Coordinates of C-alpha atoms (C1' of nucleotides) in Angstrom, one line a residue:
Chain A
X1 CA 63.8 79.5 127.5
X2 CA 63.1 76.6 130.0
X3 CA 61.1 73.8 129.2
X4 CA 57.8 74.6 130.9
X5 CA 56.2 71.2 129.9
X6 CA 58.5 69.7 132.2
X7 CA 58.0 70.8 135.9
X8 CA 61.1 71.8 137.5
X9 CA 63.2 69.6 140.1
X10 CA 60.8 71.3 142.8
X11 CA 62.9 70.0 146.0
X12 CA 60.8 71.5 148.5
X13 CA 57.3 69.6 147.0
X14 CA 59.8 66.8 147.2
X15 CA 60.5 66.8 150.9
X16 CA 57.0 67.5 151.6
X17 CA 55.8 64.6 149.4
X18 CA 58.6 62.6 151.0
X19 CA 57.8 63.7 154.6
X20 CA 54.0 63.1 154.3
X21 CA 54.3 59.6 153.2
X22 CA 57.0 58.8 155.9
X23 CA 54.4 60.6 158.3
X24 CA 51.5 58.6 157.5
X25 CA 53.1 55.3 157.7
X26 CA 55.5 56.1 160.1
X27 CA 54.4 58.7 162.4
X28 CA 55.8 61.8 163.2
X29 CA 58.6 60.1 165.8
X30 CA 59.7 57.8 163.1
X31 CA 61.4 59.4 160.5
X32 CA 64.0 61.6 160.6
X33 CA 65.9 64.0 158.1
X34 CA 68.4 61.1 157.3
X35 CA 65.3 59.5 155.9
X36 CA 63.9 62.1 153.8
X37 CA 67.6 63.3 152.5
X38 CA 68.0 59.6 151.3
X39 CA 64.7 59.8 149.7
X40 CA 65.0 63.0 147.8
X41 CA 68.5 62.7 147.5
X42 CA 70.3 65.8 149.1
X43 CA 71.7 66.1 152.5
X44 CA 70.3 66.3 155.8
X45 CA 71.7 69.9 156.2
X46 CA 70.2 70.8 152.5
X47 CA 66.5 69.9 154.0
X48 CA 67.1 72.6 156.8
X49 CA 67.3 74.9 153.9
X50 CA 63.8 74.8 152.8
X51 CA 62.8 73.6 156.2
X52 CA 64.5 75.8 159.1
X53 CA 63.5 72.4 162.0
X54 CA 61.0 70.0 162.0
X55 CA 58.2 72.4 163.4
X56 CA 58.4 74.3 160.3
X57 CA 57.9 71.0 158.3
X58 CA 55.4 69.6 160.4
X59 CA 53.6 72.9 160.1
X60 CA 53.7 72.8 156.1
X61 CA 52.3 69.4 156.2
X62 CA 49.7 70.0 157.8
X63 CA 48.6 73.1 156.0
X64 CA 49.1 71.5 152.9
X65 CA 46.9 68.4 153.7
X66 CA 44.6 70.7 154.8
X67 CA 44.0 72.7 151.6
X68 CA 44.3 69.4 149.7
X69 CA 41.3 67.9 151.8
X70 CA 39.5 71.9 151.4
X71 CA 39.6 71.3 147.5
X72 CA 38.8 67.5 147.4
X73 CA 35.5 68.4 149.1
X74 CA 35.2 71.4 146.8
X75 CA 35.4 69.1 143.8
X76 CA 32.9 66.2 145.6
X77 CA 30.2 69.5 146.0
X78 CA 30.9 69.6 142.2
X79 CA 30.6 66.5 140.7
X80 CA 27.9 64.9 143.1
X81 CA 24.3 66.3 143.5
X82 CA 22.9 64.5 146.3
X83 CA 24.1 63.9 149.9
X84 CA 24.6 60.3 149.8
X85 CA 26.6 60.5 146.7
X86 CA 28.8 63.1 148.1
X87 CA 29.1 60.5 151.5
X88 CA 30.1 57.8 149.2
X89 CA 32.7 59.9 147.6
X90 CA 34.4 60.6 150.7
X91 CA 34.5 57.0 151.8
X92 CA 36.1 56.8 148.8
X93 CA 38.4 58.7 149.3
X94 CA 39.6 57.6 152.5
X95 CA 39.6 54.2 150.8
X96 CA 42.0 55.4 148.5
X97 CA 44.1 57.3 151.2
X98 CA 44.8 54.9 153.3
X99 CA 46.6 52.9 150.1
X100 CA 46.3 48.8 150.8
X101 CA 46.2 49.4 154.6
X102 CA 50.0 50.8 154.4
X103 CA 49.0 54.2 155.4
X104 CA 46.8 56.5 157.5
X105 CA 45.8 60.0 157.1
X106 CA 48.1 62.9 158.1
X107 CA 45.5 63.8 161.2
X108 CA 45.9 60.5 162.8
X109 CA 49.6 60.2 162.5
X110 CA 50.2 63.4 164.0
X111 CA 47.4 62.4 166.5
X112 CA 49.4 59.9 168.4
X113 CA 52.1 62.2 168.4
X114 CA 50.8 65.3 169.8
X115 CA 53.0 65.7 172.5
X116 CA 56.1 66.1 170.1
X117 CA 54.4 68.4 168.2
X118 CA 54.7 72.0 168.1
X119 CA 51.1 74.0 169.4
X120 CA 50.7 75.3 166.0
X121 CA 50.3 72.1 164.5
X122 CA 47.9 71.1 167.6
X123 CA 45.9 73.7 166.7
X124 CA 45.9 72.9 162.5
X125 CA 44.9 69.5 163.6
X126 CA 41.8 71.3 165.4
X127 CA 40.9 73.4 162.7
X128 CA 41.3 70.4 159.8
X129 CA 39.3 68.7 161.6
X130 CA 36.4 71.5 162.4
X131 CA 36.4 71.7 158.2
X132 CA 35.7 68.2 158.0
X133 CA 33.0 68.2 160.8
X134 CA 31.6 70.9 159.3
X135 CA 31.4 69.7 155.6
X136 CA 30.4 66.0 156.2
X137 CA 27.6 68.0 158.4
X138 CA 26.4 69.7 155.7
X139 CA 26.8 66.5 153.6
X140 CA 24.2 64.5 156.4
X141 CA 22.2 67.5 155.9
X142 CA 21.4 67.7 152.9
X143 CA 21.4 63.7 152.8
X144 CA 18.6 64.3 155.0
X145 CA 16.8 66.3 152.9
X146 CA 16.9 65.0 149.8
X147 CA 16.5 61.5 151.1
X148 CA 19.6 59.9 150.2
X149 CA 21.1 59.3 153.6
X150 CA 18.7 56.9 156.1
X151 CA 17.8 57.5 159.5
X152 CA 20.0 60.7 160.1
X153 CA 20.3 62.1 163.6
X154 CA 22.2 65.4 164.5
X155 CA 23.8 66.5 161.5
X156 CA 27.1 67.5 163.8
X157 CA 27.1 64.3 165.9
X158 CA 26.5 62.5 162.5
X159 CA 29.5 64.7 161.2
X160 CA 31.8 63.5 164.3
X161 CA 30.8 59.8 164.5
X162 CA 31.7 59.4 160.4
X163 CA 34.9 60.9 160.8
X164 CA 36.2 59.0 164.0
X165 CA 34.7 56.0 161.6
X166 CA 36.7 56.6 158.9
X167 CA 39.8 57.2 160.9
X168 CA 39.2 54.3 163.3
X169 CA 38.6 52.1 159.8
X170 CA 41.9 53.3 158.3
X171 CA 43.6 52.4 161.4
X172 CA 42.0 49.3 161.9
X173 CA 42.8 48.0 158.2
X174 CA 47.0 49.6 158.8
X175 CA 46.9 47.4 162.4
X176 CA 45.8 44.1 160.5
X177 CA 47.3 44.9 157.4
X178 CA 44.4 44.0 155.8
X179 CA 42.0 46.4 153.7
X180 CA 39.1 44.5 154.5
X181 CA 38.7 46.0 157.6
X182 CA 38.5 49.0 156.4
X183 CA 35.1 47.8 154.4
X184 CA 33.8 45.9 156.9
X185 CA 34.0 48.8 159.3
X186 CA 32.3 51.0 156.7
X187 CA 29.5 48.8 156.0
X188 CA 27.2 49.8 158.3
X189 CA 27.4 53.1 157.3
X190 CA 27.5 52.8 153.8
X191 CA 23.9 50.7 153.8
X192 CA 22.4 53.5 154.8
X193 CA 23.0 55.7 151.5
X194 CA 20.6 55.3 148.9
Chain B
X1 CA 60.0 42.4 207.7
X2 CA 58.8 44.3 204.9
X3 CA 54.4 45.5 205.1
X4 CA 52.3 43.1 203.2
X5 CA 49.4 45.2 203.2
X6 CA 51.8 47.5 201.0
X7 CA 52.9 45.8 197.5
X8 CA 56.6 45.2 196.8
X9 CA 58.7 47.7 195.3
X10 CA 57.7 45.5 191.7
X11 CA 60.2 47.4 189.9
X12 CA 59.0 45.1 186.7
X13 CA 55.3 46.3 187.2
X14 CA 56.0 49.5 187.8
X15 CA 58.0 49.9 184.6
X16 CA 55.5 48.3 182.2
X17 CA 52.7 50.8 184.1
X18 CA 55.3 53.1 183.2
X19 CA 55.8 52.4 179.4
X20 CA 52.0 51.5 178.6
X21 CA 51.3 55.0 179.8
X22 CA 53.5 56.7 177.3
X23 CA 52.6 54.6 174.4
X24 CA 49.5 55.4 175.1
X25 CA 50.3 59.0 175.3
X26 CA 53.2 59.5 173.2
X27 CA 53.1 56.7 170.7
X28 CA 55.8 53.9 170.7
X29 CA 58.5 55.7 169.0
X30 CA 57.6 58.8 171.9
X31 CA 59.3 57.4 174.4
X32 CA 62.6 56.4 175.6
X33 CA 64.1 54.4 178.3
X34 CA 65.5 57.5 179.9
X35 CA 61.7 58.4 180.2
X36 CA 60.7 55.2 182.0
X37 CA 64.1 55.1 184.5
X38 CA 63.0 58.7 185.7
X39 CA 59.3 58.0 186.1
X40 CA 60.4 54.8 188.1
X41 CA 63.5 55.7 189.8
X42 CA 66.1 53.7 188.8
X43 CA 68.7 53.8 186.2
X44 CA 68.1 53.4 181.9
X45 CA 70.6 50.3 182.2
X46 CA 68.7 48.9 184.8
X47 CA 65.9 48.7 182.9
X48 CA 67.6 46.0 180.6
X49 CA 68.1 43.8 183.3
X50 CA 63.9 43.4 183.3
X51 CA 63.7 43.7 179.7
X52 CA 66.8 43.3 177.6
X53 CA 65.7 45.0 174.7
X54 CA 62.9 47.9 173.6
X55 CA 61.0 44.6 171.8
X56 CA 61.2 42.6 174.9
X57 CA 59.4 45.2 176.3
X58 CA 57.1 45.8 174.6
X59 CA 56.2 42.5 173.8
X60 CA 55.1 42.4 177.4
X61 CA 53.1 44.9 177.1
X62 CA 51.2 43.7 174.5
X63 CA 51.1 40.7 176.2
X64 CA 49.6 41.8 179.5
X65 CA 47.1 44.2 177.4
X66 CA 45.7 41.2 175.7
X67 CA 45.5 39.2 178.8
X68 CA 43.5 42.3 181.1
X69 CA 41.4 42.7 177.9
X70 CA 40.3 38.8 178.1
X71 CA 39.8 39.3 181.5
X72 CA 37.7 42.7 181.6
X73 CA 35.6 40.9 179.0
X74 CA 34.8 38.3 180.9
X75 CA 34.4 40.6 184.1
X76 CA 31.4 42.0 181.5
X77 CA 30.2 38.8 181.0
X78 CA 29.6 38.0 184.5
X79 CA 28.1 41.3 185.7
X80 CA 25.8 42.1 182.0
X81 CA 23.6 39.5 180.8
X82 CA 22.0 41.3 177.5
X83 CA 23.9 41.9 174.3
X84 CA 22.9 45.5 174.9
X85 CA 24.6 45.8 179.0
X86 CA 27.5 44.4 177.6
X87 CA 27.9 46.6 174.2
X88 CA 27.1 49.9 176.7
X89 CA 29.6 48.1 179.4
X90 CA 32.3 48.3 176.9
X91 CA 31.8 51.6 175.5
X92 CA 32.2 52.8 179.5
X93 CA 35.8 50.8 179.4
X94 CA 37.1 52.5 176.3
X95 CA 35.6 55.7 177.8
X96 CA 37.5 55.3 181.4
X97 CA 40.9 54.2 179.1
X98 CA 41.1 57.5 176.7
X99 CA 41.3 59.2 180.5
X100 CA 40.0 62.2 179.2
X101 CA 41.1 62.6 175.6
X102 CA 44.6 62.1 177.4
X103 CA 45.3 58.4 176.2
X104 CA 44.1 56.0 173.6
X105 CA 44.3 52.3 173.6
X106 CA 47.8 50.3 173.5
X107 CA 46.5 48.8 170.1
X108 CA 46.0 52.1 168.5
X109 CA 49.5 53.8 169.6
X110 CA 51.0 50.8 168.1
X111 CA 49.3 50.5 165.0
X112 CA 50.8 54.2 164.0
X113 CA 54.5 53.2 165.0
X114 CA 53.6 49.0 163.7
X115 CA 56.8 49.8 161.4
X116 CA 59.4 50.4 164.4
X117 CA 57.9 47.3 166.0
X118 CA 59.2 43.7 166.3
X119 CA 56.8 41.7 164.0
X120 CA 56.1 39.3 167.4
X121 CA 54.4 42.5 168.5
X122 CA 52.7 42.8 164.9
X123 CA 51.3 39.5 165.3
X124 CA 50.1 40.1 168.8
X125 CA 48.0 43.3 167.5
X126 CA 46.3 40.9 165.4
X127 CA 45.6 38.4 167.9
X128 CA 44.5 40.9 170.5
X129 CA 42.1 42.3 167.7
X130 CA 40.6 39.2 166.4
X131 CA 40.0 38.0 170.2
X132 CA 38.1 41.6 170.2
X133 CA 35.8 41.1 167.3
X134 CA 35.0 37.4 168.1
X135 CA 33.7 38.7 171.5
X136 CA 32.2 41.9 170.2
X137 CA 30.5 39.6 167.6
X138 CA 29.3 37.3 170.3
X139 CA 27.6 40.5 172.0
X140 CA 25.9 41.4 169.0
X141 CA 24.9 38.0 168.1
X142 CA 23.2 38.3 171.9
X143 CA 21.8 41.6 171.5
X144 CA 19.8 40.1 168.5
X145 CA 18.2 37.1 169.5
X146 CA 17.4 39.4 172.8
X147 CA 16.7 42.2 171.8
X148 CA 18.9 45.1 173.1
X149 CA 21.0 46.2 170.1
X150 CA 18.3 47.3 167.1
X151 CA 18.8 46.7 163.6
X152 CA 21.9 44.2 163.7
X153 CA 23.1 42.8 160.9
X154 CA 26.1 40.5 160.3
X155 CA 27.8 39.9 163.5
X156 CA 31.3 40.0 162.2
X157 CA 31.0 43.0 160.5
X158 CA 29.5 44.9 163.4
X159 CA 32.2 43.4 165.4
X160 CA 34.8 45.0 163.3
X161 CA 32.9 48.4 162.7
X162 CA 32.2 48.7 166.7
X163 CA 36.2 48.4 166.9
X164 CA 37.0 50.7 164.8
X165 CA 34.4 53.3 165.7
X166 CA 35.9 53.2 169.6
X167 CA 39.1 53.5 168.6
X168 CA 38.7 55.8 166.4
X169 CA 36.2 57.8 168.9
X170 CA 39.6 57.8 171.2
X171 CA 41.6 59.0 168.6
X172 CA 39.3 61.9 167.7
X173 CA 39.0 63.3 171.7
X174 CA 42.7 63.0 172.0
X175 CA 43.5 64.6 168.7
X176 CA 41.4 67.9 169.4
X177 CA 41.6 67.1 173.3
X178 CA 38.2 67.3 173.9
X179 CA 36.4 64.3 175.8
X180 CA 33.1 65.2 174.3
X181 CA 33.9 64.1 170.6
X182 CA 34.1 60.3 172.0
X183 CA 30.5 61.1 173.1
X184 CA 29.6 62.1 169.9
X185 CA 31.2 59.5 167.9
X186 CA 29.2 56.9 170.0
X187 CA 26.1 58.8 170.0
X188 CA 24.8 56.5 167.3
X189 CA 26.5 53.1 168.4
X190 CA 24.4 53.8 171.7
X191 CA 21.6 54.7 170.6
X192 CA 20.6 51.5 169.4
X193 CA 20.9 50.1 172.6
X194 CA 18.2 49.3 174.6
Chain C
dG1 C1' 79.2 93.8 127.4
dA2 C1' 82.1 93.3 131.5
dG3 C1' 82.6 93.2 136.0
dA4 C1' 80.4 93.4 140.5
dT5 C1' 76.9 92.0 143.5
dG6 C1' 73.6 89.1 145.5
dC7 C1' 70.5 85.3 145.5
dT8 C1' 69.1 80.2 145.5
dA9 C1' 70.1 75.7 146.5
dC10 C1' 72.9 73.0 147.7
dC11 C1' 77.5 71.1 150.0
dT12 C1' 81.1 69.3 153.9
dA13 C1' 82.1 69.2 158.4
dC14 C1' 80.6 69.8 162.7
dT15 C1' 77.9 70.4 167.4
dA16 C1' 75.3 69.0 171.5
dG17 C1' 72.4 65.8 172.8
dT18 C1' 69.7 61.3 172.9
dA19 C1' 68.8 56.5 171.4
dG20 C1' 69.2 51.6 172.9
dA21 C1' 72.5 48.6 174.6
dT22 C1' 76.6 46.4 177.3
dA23 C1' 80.3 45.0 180.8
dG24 C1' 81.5 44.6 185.1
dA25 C1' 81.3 46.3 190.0
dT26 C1' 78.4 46.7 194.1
dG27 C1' 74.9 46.2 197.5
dT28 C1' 71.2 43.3 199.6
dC29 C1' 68.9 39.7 201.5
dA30 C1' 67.7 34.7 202.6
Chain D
dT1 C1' 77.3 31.9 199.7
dG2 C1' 75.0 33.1 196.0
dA3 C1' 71.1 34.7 193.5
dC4 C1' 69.0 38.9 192.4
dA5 C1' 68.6 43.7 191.4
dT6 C1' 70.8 47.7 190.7
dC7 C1' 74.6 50.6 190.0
dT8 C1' 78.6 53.3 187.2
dA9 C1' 80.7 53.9 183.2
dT10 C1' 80.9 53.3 178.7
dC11 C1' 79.7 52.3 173.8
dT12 C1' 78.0 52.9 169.0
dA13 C1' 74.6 54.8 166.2
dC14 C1' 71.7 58.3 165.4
dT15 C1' 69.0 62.9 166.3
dA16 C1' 68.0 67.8 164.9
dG17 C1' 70.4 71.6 164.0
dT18 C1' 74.5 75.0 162.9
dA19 C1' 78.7 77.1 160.6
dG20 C1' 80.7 78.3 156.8
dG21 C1' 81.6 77.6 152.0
dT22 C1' 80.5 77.4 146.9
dA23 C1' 78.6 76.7 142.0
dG24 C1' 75.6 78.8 139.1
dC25 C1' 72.4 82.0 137.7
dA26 C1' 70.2 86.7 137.5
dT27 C1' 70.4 91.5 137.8
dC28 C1' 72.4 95.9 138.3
dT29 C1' 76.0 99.5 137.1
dC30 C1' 79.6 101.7 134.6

DNA sequence: GAGATGCTACCTACTAGTAGATAGATGTCA
DNA sequence: TGACATCTATCTACTAGTAGGTAGCATCTC
């Protein structure tokens, strides 16, 4: 008869949630073991438990993040009607991601470190982003349509030029430590939802 | 009676060639002196003698990025007399520096690692990025009362947004090492040039 | 219902290797 | 002769990963 109210001591969403923050302000080369142990407070050995080496975590990240972002847009096709309101929610949410300019998203961290990275993770960094292209795509689309996005070009160009925008904007705001960049570098695009 | 017409052995060049090319394509926390002694030829303790510690070094880096920035801008200025030449002129530079998704700019590999780094070298990113949105914002400022960049608005804020979308348009080619997602994420950018 | 078995989730103690950094000797050239 | 540049040899701290062990719980069998 365990308490089911309370969630259990779950170690391994532990270590990812510890892992992922490290990742995204840190990078992939700088954090170790030592500093997720200390975090989640177990040994370094204990992590290799749940996580045979550091490709297998990497790998977990990354498909976490990825069903994460699948279900965020899920839930922004569900509460938002029109294409600009469904643009503006994913601003948003990269606002909120990149928390006070301390962090980046998981894609750009690993990003700079693609060379130490397995090429399964190469390739989940391909295929998160292909979703993302694909559903801000649809997004400019349908913006297009229903007349709530100005001026729209190719929907897949569109689609590739918002999300190196709100990558480059997240970076830019983490470089100066300052979230106004990350508005200012957003503004152009964001005047052209109605 | 060593050739002239051949540079020095300039060990001290050669080894910040050496490191800005693996920030750039590892990250700051991807590379090691053992990496830069065998790309140059010498020894990892020899390297201290030119640059006593890993923030010395890069430091210097940052130092001589900023200063062949300055300089490539003013190169631009001299050879590009409309707001529009110049803007196109500088998307060709951050074009030529991702080397074919391969590399990304010295600003951007730091950003990710900006927690390993000295915060000289924090300060430096700063100052290399506000002398790039002052000039940026100078080019647009041009491009309006010229005529070659459409539908400008507040200078500063393209300045930062341009930034940030070539940065980020490195970041997305390298990440899914294709060349032609810089095009894309630029398409629009360009196409208000005239 | 008691003992045996096996699993989960950790532990201590260790390995081989790499990190940046240092001291002091050596070679080279004007 | 002496400054400069590089070397060998070494250091301490840390890296991911391994070996082997154990407490506690669940399940199976007699």
């Amino acid at each position: 008869m365990t308490d089911k109210s309370k969630a259990p001591p779950d170690r391994k969403t532990a270590l990812l949630d510890s892992a992922e923050r490290a990742a995204r302000s840190r990078g992939f080369d700088g954090f170790s073991y030592a500093d997720l142990a200390k975090d989640v407070g177990i040994r370094t050995a204990s992590i290799h438990y749940h996580f045979p080496s550091k490709a297998d975590l990497s790998t977990a990240l990354m498909q976490r993040y990825h069903e994460s972002f699948a279900a965020i847009c899920e839930e922004i096709d569900a509460h938002h009607a029109t294409g600009g309101a469904r643009l503006q929610a994913l601003i948003d949410r990269y606002r909120i991601a990149h928390n006070d300019a301390q962090w980046v998203c998981l894609c750009v961290a690993f990003s700079i470190s693609r060379e130490s990275l397995s090429p399964e993770v190469v390739g989940q960094i391909s295929r998160f982003r292909a979703m993302m292209r694909k559903w801000i795509g649809a997004v400019f689309e349908l913006g297009r349509s229903d007349g709530t996005i100005l001026n729209t070009s190719d929907s897949a160009i569109e689609a590739a030029a918002t999300l190196s925008l709100l990558e480059g904007a997240q970076l830019s705001a983490r470089a100066e430590e300052n979230p106004a960049r990350f508005e200012e570098a957003m503004a152009h695009l964001a005047s052209r939802v109605r």
